[in-house]
Short mmCIF file of C-alpha atoms in Angstrom, two decimals:
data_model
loop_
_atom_site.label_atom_id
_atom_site.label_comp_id
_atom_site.label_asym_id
_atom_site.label_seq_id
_atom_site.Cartn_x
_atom_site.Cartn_y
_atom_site.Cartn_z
CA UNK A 15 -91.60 66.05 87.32
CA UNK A 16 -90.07 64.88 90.47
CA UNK A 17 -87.73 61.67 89.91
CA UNK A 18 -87.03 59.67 92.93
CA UNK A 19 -83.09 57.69 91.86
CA UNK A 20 -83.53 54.97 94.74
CA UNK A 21 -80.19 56.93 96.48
CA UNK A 22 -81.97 59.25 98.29
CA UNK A 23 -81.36 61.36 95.92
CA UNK A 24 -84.68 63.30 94.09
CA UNK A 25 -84.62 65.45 90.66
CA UNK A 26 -87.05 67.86 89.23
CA UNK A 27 -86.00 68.17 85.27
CA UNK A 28 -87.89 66.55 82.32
CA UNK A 29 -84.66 64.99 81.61
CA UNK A 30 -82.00 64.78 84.28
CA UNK A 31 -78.84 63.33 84.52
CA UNK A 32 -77.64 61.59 87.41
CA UNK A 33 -74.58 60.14 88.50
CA UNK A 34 -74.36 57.07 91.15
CA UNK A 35 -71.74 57.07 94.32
CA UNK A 36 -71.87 53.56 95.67
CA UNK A 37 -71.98 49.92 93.54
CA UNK A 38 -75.81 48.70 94.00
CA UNK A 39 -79.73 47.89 92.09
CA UNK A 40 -81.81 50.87 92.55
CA UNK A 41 -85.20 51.28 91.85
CA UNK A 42 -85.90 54.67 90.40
CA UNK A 43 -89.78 56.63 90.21
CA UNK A 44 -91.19 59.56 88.52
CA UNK A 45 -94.26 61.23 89.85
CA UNK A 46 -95.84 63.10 86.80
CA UNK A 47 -97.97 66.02 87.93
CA UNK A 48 -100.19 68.88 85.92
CA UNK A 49 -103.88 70.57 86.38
CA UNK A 50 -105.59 67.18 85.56
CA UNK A 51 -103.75 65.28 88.51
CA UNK A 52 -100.33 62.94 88.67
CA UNK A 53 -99.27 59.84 88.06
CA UNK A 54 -96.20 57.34 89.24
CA UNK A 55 -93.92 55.45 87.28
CA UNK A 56 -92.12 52.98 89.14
CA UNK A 57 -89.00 50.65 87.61
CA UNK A 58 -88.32 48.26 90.31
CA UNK A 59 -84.52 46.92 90.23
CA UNK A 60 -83.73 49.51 87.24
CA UNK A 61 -80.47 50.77 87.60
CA UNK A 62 -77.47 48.13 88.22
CA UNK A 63 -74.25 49.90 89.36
CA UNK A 64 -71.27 47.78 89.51
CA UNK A 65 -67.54 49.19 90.51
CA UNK A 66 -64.63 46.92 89.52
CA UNK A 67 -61.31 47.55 89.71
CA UNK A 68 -58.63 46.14 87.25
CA UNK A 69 -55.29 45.47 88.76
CA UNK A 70 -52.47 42.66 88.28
CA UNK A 71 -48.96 41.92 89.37
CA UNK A 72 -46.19 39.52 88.03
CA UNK A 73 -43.93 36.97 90.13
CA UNK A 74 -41.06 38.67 87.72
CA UNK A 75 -40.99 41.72 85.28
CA UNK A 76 -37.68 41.19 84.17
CA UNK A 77 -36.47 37.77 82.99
CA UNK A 78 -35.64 35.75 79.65
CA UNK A 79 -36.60 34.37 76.49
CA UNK A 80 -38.83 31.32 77.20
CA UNK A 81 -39.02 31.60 81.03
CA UNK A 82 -42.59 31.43 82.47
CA UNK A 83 -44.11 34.33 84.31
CA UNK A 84 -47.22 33.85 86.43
CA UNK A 85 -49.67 36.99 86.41
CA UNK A 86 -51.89 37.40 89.07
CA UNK A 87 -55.12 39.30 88.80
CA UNK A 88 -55.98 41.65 91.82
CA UNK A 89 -59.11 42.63 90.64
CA UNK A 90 -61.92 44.06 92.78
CA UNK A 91 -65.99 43.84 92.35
CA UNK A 92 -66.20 40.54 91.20
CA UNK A 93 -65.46 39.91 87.66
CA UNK A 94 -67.00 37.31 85.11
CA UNK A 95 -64.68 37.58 82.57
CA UNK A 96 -61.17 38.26 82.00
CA UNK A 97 -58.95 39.39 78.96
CA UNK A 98 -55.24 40.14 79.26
CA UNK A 99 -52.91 41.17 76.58
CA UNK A 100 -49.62 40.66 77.22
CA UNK A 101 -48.44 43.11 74.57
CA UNK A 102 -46.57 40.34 72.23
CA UNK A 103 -50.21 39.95 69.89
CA UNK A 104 -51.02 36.91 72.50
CA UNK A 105 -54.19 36.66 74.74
CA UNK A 106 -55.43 35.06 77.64
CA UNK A 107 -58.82 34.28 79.28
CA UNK A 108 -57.75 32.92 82.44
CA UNK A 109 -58.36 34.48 85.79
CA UNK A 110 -54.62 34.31 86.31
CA UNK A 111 -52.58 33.34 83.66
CA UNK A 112 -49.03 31.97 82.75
CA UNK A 113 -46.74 33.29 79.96
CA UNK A 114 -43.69 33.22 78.46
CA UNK A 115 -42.10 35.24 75.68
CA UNK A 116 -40.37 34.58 72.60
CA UNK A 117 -38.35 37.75 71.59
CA UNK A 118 -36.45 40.41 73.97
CA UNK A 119 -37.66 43.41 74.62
CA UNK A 120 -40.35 45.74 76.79
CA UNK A 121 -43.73 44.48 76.88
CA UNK A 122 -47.08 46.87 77.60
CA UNK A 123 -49.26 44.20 79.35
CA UNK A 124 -53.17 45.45 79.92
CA UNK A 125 -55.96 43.04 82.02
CA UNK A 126 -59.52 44.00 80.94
CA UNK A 127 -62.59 42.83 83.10
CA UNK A 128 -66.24 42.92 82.74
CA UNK A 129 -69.25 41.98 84.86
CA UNK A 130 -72.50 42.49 83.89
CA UNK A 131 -71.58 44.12 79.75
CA UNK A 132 -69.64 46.35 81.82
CA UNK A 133 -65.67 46.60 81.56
CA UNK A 134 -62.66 48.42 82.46
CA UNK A 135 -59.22 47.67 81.40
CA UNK A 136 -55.32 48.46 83.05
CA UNK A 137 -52.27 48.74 80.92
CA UNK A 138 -48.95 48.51 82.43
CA UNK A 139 -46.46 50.52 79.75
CA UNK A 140 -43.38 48.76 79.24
CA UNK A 141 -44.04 46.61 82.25
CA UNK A 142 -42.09 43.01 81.10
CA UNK A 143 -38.56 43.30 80.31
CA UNK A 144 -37.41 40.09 78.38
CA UNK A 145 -33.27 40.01 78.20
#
């Protein structure tokens, strides 16, 4: 077996495992040999790697009940879709969302974004402070 990843990077196990460095489409080969000759298996555009980074900021952390806060997503890679929780069982789907609260307390507020049926998701513990 010889397995060509598209990363100039080559493998020689029946079954490897191999782990992509850098956000791309690679096309990947395996070249099949024994006594009777070889063959080549080529899957054009077969492996999609996609790095995103979920990140967010607020214009206030700390404010009161009923006052607006404006999140800001500072994602990286290109997301499709958003999903923030802002940790009071309310959601959003907005790219950057408003939101205000309706009791005091300390509020865990996550962002989750996917591209491509892949996601990755940022919680900020205890990050909204309502007085």
């Amino acid at each position: 077996w010889l397995w060509n990843f598209g990363d100039n990077n080559k493998g020689n196990l029946k079954n490897p495992v191999h782990v992509y460095r850098s956000a791309g489409i690679y096309t990947v080969s395996l070249t099949s040999s024994n006594s009777g000759g070889s063959n080549i298996l080529t899957k054009t555009n077969f492996i999609h790697v996609v790095t995103m980074t979920a990140n967010f900021s607020a214009n206030s952390t700390t404010t009161h009940i009923n006052n607006v806060i404006r999140f800001v997503s500072s994602t990286t890679g290109n997301p499709t879709s958003f999903l923030w929780n802002f940790g009071d069982n309310t959601t959003s789907i907005s790219q950057n969302p408003s939101h205000s609260y309706k009791n005091k307390g300390k509020y865990n507020v996550s962002l989750t974004i996917t591209k491509s049926n892949i996601s990755t998701t940022t919680i900020k513990n205890n990050y909204i402070t309502i007085n």
